[in-house]
Structure formats: structure tokens, C-alpha cells
PDB file of C-alpha atoms in Angstrom:
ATOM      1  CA  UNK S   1       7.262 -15.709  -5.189  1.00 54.00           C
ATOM      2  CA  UNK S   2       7.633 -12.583  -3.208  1.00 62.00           C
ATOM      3  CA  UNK S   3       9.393  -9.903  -5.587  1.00 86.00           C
ATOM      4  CA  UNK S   4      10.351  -7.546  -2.699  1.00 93.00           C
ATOM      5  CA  UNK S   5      11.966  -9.125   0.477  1.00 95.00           C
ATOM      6  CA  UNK S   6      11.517  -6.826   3.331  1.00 96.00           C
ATOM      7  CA  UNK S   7      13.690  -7.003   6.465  1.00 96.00           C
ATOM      8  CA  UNK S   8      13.347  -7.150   9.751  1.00 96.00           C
ATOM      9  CA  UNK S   9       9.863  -7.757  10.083  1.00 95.00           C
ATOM     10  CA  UNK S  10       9.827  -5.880  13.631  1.00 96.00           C
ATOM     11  CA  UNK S  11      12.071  -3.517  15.033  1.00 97.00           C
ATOM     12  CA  UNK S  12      12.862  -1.371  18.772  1.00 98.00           C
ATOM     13  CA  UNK S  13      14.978   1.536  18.328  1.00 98.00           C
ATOM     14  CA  UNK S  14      15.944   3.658  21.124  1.00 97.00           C
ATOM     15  CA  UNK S  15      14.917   6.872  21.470  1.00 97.00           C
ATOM     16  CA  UNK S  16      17.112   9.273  19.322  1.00 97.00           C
ATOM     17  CA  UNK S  17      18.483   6.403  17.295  1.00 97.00           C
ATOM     18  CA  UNK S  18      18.948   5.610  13.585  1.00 97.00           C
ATOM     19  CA  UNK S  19      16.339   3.152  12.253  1.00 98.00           C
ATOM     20  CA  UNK S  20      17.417   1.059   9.442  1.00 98.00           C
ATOM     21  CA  UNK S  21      15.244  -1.213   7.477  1.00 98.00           C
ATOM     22  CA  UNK S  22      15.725  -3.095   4.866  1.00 98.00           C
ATOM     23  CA  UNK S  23      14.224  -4.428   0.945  1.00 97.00           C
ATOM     24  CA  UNK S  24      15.793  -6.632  -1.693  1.00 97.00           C
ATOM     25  CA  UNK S  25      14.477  -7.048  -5.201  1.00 95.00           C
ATOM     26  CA  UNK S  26      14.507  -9.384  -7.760  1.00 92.00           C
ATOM     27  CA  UNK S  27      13.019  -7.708 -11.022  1.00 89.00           C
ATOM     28  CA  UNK S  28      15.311  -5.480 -12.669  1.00 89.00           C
ATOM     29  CA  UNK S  29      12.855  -3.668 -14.533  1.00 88.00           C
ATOM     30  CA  UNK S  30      11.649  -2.054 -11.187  1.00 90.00           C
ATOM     31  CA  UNK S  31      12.709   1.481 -11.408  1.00 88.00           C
ATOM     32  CA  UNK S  32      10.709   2.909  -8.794  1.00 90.00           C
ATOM     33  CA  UNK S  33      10.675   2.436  -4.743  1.00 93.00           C
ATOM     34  CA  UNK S  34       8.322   3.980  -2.511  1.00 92.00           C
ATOM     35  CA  UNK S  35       8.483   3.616   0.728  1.00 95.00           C
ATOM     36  CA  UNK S  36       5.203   3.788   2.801  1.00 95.00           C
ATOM     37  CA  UNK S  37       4.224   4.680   6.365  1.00 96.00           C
ATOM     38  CA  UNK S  38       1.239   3.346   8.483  1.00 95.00           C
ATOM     39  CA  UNK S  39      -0.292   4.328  11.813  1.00 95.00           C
ATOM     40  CA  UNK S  40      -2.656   1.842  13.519  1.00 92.00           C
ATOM     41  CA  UNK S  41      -5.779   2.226  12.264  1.00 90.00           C
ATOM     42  CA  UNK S  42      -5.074   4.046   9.211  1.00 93.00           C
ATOM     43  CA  UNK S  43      -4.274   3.567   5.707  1.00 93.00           C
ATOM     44  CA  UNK S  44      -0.491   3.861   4.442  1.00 94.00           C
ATOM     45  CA  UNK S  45       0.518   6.581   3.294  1.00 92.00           C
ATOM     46  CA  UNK S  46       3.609   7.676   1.103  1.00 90.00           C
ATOM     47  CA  UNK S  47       6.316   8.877   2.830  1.00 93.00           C
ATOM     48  CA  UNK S  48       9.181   9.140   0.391  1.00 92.00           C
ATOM     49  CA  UNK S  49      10.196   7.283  -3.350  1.00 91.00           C
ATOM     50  CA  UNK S  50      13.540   7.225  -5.312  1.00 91.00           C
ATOM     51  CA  UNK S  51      14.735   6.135  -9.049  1.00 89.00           C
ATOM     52  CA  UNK S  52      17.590   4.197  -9.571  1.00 87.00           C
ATOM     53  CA  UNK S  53      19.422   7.077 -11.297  1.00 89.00           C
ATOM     54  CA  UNK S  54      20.434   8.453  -7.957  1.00 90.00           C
ATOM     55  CA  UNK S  55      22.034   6.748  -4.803  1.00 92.00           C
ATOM     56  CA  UNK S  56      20.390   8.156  -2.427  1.00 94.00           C
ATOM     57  CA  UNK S  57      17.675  10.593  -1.131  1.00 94.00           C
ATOM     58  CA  UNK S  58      16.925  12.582   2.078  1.00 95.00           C
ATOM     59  CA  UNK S  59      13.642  14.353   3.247  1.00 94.00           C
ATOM     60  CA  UNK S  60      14.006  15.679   6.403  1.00 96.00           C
ATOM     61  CA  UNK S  61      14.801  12.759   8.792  1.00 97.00           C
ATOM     62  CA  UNK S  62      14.166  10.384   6.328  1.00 96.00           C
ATOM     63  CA  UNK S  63      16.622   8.892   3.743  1.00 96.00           C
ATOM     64  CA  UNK S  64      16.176   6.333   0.705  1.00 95.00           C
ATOM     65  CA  UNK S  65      19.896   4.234   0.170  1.00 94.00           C
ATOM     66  CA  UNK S  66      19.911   2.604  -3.204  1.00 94.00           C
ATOM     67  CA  UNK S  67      22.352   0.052  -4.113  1.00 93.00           C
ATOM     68  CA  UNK S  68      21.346  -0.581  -8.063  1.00 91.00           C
ATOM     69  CA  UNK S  69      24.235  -3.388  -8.347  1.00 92.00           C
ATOM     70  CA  UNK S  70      23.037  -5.358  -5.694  1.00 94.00           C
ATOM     71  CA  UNK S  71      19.257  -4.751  -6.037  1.00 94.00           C
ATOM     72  CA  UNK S  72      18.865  -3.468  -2.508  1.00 95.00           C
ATOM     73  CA  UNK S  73      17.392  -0.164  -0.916  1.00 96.00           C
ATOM     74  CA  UNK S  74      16.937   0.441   2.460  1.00 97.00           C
ATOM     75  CA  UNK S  75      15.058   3.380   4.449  1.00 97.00           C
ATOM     76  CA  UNK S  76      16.776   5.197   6.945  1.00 97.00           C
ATOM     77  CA  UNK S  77      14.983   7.097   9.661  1.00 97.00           C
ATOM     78  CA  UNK S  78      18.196   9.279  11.833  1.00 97.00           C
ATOM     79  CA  UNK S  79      16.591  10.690  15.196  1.00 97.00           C
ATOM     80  CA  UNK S  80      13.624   8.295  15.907  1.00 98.00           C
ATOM     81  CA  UNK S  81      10.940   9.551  17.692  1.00 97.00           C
ATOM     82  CA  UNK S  82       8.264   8.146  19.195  1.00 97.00           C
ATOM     83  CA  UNK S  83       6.168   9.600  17.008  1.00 96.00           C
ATOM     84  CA  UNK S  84       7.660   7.664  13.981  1.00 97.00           C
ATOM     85  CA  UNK S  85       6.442   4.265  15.781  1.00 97.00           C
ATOM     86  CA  UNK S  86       4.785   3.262  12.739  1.00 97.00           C
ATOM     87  CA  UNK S  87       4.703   0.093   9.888  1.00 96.00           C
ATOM     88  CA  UNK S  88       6.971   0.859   6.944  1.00 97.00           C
ATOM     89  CA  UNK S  89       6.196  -0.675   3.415  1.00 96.00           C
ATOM     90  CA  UNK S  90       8.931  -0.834   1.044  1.00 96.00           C
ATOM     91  CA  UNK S  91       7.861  -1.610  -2.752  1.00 94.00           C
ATOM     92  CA  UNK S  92       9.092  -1.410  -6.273  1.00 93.00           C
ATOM     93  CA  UNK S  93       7.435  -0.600  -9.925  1.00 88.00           C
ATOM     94  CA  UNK S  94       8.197  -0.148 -12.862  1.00 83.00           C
ATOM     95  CA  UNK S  95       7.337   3.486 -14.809  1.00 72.00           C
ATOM     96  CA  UNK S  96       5.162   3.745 -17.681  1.00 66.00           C
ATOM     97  CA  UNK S  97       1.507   2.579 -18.301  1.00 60.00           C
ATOM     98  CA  UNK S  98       0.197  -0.142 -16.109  1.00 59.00           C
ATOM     99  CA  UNK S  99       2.542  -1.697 -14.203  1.00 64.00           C
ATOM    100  CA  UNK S 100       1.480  -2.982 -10.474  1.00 78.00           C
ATOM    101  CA  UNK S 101       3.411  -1.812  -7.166  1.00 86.00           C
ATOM    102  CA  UNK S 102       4.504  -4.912  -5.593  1.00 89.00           C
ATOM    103  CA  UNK S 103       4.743  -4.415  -2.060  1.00 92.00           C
ATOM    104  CA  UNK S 104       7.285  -5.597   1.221  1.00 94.00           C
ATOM    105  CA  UNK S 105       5.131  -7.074   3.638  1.00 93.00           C
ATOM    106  CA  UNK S 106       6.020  -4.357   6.205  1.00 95.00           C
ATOM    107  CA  UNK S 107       8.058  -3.317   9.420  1.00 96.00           C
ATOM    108  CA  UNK S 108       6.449  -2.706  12.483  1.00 96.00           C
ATOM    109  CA  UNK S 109       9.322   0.020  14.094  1.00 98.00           C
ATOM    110  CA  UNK S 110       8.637   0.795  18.102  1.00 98.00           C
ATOM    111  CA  UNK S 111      10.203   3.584  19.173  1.00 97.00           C
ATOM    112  CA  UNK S 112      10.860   3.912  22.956  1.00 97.00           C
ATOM    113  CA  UNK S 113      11.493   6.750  25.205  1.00 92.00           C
TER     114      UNK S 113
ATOM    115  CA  UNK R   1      -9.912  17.819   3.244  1.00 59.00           C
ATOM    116  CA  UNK R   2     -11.725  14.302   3.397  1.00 73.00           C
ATOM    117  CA  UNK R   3      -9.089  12.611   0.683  1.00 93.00           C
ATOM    118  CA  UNK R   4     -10.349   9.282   0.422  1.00 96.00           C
ATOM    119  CA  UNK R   5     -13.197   8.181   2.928  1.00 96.00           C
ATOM    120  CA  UNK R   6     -14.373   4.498   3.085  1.00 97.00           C
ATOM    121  CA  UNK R   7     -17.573   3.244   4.194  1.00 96.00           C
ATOM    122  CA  UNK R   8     -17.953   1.323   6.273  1.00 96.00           C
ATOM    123  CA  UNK R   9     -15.134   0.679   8.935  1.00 96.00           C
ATOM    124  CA  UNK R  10     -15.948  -2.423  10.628  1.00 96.00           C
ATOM    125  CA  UNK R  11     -18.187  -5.465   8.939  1.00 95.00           C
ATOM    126  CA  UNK R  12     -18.895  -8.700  10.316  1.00 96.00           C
ATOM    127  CA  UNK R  13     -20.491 -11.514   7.564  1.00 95.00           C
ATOM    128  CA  UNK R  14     -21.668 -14.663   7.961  1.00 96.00           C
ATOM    129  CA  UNK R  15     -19.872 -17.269   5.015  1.00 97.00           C
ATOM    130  CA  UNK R  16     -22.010 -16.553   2.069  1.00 96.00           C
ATOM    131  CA  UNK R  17     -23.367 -13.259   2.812  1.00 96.00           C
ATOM    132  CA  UNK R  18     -23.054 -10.426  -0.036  1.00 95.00           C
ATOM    133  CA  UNK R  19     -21.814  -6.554   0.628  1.00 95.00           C
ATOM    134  CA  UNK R  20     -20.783  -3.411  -1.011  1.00 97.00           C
ATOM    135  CA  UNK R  21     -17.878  -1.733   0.389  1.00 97.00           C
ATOM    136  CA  UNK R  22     -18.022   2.084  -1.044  1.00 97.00           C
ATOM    137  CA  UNK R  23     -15.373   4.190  -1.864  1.00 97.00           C
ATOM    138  CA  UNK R  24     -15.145   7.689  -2.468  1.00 97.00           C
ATOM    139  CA  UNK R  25     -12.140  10.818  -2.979  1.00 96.00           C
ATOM    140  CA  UNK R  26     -12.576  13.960  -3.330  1.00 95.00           C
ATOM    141  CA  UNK R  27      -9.365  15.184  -4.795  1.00 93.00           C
ATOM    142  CA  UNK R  28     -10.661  14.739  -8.442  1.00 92.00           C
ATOM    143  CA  UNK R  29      -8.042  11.895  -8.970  1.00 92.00           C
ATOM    144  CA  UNK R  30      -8.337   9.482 -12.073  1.00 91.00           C
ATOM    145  CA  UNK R  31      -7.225   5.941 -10.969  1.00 91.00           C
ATOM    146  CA  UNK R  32      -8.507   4.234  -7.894  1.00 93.00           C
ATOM    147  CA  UNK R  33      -7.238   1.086  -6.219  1.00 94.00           C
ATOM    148  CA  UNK R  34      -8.712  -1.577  -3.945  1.00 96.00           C
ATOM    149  CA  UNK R  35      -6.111  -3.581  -1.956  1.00 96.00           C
ATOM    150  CA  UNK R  36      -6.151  -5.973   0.319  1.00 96.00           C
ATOM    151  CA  UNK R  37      -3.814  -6.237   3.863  1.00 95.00           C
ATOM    152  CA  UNK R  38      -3.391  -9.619   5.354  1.00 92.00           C
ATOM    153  CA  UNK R  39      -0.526 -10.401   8.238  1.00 85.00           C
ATOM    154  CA  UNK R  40       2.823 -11.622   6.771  1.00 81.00           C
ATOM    155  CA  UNK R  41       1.552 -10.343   2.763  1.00 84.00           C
ATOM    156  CA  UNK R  42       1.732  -6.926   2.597  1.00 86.00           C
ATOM    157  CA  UNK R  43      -0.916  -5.412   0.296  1.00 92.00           C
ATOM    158  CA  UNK R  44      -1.948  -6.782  -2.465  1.00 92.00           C
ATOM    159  CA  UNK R  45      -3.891  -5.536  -5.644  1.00 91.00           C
ATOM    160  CA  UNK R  46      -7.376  -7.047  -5.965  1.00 94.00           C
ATOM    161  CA  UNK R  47      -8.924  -4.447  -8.982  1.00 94.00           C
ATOM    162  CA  UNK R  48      -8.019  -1.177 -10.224  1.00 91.00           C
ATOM    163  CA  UNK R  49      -9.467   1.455 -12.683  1.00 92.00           C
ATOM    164  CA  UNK R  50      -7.577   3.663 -14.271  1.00 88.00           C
ATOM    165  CA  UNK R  51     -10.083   6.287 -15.500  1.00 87.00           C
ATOM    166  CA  UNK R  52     -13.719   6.171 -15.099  1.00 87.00           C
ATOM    167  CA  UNK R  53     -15.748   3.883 -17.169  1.00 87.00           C
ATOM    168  CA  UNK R  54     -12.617   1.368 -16.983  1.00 90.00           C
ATOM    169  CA  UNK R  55     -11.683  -1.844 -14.741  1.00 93.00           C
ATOM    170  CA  UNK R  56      -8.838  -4.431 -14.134  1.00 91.00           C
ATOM    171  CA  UNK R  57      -7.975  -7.134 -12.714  1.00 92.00           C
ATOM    172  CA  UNK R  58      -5.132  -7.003 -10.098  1.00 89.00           C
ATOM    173  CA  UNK R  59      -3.140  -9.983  -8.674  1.00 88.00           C
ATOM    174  CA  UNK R  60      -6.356 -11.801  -6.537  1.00 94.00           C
ATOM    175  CA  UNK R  61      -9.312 -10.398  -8.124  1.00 96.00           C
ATOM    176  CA  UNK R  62     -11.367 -13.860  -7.620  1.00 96.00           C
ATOM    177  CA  UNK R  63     -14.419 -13.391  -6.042  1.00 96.00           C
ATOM    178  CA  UNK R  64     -14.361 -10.068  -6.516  1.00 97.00           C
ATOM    179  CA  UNK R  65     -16.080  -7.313  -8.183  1.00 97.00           C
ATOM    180  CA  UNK R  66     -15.734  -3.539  -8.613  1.00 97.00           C
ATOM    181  CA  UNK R  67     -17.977  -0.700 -10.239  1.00 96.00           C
ATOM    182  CA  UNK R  68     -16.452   2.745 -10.877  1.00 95.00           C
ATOM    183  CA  UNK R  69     -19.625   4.265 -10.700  1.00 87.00           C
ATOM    184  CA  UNK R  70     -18.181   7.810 -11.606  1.00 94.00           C
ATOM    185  CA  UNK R  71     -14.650   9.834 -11.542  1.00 94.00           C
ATOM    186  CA  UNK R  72     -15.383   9.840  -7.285  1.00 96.00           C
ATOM    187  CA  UNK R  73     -16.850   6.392  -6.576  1.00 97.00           C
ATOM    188  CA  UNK R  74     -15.258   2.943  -6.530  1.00 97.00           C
ATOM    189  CA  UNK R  75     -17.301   0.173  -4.836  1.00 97.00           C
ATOM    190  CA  UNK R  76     -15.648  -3.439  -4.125  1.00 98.00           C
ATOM    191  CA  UNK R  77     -18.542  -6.083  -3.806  1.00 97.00           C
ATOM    192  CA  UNK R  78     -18.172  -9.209  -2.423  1.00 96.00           C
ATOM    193  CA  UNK R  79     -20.842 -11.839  -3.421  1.00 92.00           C
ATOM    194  CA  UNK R  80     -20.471 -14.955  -1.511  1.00 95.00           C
ATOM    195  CA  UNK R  81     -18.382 -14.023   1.257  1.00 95.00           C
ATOM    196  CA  UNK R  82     -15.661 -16.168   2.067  1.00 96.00           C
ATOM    197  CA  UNK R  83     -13.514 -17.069   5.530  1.00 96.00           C
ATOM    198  CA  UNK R  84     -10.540 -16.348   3.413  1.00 96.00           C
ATOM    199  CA  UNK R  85     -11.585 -12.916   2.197  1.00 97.00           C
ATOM    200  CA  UNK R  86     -11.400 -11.851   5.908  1.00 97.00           C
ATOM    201  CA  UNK R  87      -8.863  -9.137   6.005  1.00 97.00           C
ATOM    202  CA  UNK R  88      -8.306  -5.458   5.614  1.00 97.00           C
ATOM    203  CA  UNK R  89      -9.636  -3.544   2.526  1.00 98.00           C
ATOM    204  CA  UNK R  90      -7.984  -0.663   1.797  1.00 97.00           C
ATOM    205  CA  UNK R  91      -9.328   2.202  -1.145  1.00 97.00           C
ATOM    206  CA  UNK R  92      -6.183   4.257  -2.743  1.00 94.00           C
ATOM    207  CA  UNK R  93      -6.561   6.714  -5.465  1.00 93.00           C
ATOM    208  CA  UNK R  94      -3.890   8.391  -7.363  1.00 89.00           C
ATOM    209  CA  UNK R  95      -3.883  11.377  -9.693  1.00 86.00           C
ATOM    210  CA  UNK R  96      -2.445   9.757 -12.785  1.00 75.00           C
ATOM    211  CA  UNK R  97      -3.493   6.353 -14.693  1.00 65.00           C
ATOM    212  CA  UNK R  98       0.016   4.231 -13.431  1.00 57.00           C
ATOM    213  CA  UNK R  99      -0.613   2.227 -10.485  1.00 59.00           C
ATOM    214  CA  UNK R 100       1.241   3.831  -8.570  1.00 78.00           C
ATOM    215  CA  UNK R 101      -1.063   4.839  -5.253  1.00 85.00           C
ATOM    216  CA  UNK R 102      -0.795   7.996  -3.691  1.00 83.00           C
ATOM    217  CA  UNK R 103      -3.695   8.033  -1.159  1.00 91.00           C
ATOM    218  CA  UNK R 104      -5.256   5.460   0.724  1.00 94.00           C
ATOM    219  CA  UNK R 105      -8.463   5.562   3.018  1.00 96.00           C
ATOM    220  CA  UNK R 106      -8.472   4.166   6.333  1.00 95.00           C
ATOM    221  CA  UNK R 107      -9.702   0.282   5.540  1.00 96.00           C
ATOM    222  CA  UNK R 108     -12.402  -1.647   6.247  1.00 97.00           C
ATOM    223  CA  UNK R 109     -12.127  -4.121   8.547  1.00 96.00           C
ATOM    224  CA  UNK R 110     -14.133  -7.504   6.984  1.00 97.00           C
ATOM    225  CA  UNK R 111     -14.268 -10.907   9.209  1.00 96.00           C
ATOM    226  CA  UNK R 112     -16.478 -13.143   8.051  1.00 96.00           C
ATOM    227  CA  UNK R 113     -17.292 -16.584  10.159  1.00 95.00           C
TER     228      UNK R 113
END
């Protein structure tokens, strides 16, 4: 049962264009989502994470929108570069002690000139 | 600033072959992670250890095993090496004892025929 439903698998953005992708959740417990970013050949990394006690949250070019009501969140990335041509991984936890990260199975995002 | 280094990169196995894949991070960080990155699945948890001295189970820890041999070093062994354990092992460490990773190493890449 996949707990985080990531979409679109694969995406082509233009140049100076908004990226948008996508995650749905089931648990309502979950009240933490990271999103992550991977190069080829390299490990993800965290790029940016928001509770569900605010709607939204921007870091630079890079914004979390969370819809608590309907158990969505999506990552928005304004300005794509080339340089952003990366996998994203959305995923959801819940705070306090041991509790697992349960992870999107990922975006690939292209970026082209 | 090494972060989390992983040794080794690439690994070929015949089936039933044993290894150690080693783990090490430098940024004096209490839990450590092993995932695993298959097409289509994301990541998911095999072990963790929350402090050294201390191991768990994550969601496919079978046929699996993990050492935290100090606060730096977290080693994944495989004994009988599997087709299905071919995929991409990825170390994470993280500075508290949630599961929450922070850091990841660059993978090991694991086919075994």
C-alpha cells in the first residue's frame, strides 16, 4: 500500500517555467513533508520540509503548498533552470521518537534550454 | 567536508556470494540509515540505528544485517546475495535519534547475477 502517491512520475519544463509536482497522503498522523532532491549519481539530499500548521513555505525558488483538508502537498519550483534537472522525492512522517519517513517514489524533472 | 562517504561504489556478486558494504560520516551524527532505491519504489528503509550500540529493523530488513561498529561506522552485510537485492544502497545519517534523514552518501551500486 503506498502511503505517499507521487505525481507525475516524469516531467519537461521549459526553460524559465514553473515546475509543479505533486504528493497525496493517506495517514493523517503524518505531520512532516520533506521534499528531497537527487542528481544522477548521487544520494538525495534535502531540499526543503513543512508542518501542517502552515500553508505554505518558500526558500528561494522553491515553495512547499500544503492543503491539510485534502491531504495533498505539492513542490513548486518558479524559474526552472537547467540546473534544477534533478529527481524530486516527496515523503511524510510523523514527529516524535521513531517513526519511519515513507517516501514518493520520485520525479524525474528535465529542464530544457 | 566528506559528510557521509560509502565504500564501495560499484559491486558485482554472483547469487550467493557474501559482502560488507561500509559506511562512514564524519559530522558526529547519532542515527544512521541504510536504504534501499529500486525503479518505481522510492527508498525504502532496510535497518536503522539510532545511537551507537543500537539496531532496528526497517520495512525489508530480510536478508539483511547491520553492525554500528561505533558513533562513525554503519556496515550493511549481505550474506547470501540475492537477484532481488540488486539495487541501489544508499547510507543517510542524521543528527538526532527520529528517522528523519538528513544526509545521504552517494550509493552503492549492487547487481548480483
Amino acid at each position: 500500500q503506498q502511503q505517499v502517491k507521487q505525481s507525475p512520475q516524469s516531467l519537461i519544463v521549459q526553460k524559465g517555467g514553473i515546475s509543479i509536482i505533486n504528493c497525496a497522503y493517506e495517514n493523517t498522523a503524518f505531520d512532516y513533508f520533506p521534499w528531497y532532491q537527487q542528481f544522477p549519481g548521487k544520494g538525495p539530499a534535502l531540499l526543503i520540509a513543512i508542518r501542517p500548521d502552515v500553508s505554505e513555505k518558500k526558500e528561494g525558488r522553491f515553495t512547499i503548498s500544503f492543503n491539510k483538508s485534502a491531504k495533498q502537498f505539492s513542490l513548486h519550483i518558479m524559474d526552472s533552470q537547467p540546473g534544477d534537472s534533478a529527481t524530486y522525492f516527496c515523503a511524510a512522517s510523523r514527529s516524535g521518537g521513531y517513526q519511519k519517513v515513507t517516501f514518493g517514489i520520485g520525479t524525474k524533472l528535465q529542464v530544457i534550454p | 567536508n566528506a559528510g557521509v562517504t560509502q565504500t564501495p561504489k560499484f559491486q558485482v556478486l554472483k547469487t550467493g556470494q557474501s559482502m560488507t558494504l561500509q559506511c562512514a560520516q564524519d559530522m558526529n551524527h547519532n542515527s544512521m540509515y541504510w536504504y534501499r532505491q529500486d525503479p518505481g519504489m522510492g527508498l525504502r528503509l532496510i535497518y536503522y540505528s539510532a545511537s551507537e550500540g543500537t539496531t532496528d529493523k526497517g520495512e525489508v530488513p530480510n536478508g539483511y544485517n547491520v553492525s554500528r561498529l561505533n558513533k562513525r561506522e554503519f556496515s550493511l552485510r549481505l550474506e547470501s546475495a540475492a537477484p532481488s537485492q540488486t539495487s541501489v544502497y544508499f547510507c543517510a545519517s542524521s543528527e538526532g535519534t527520529a528517522t528523519r534523514p538528513q544526509h545521504f552518501g552517494d550509493g552503492t551500486r549492487l547487481s548480483i547475477l
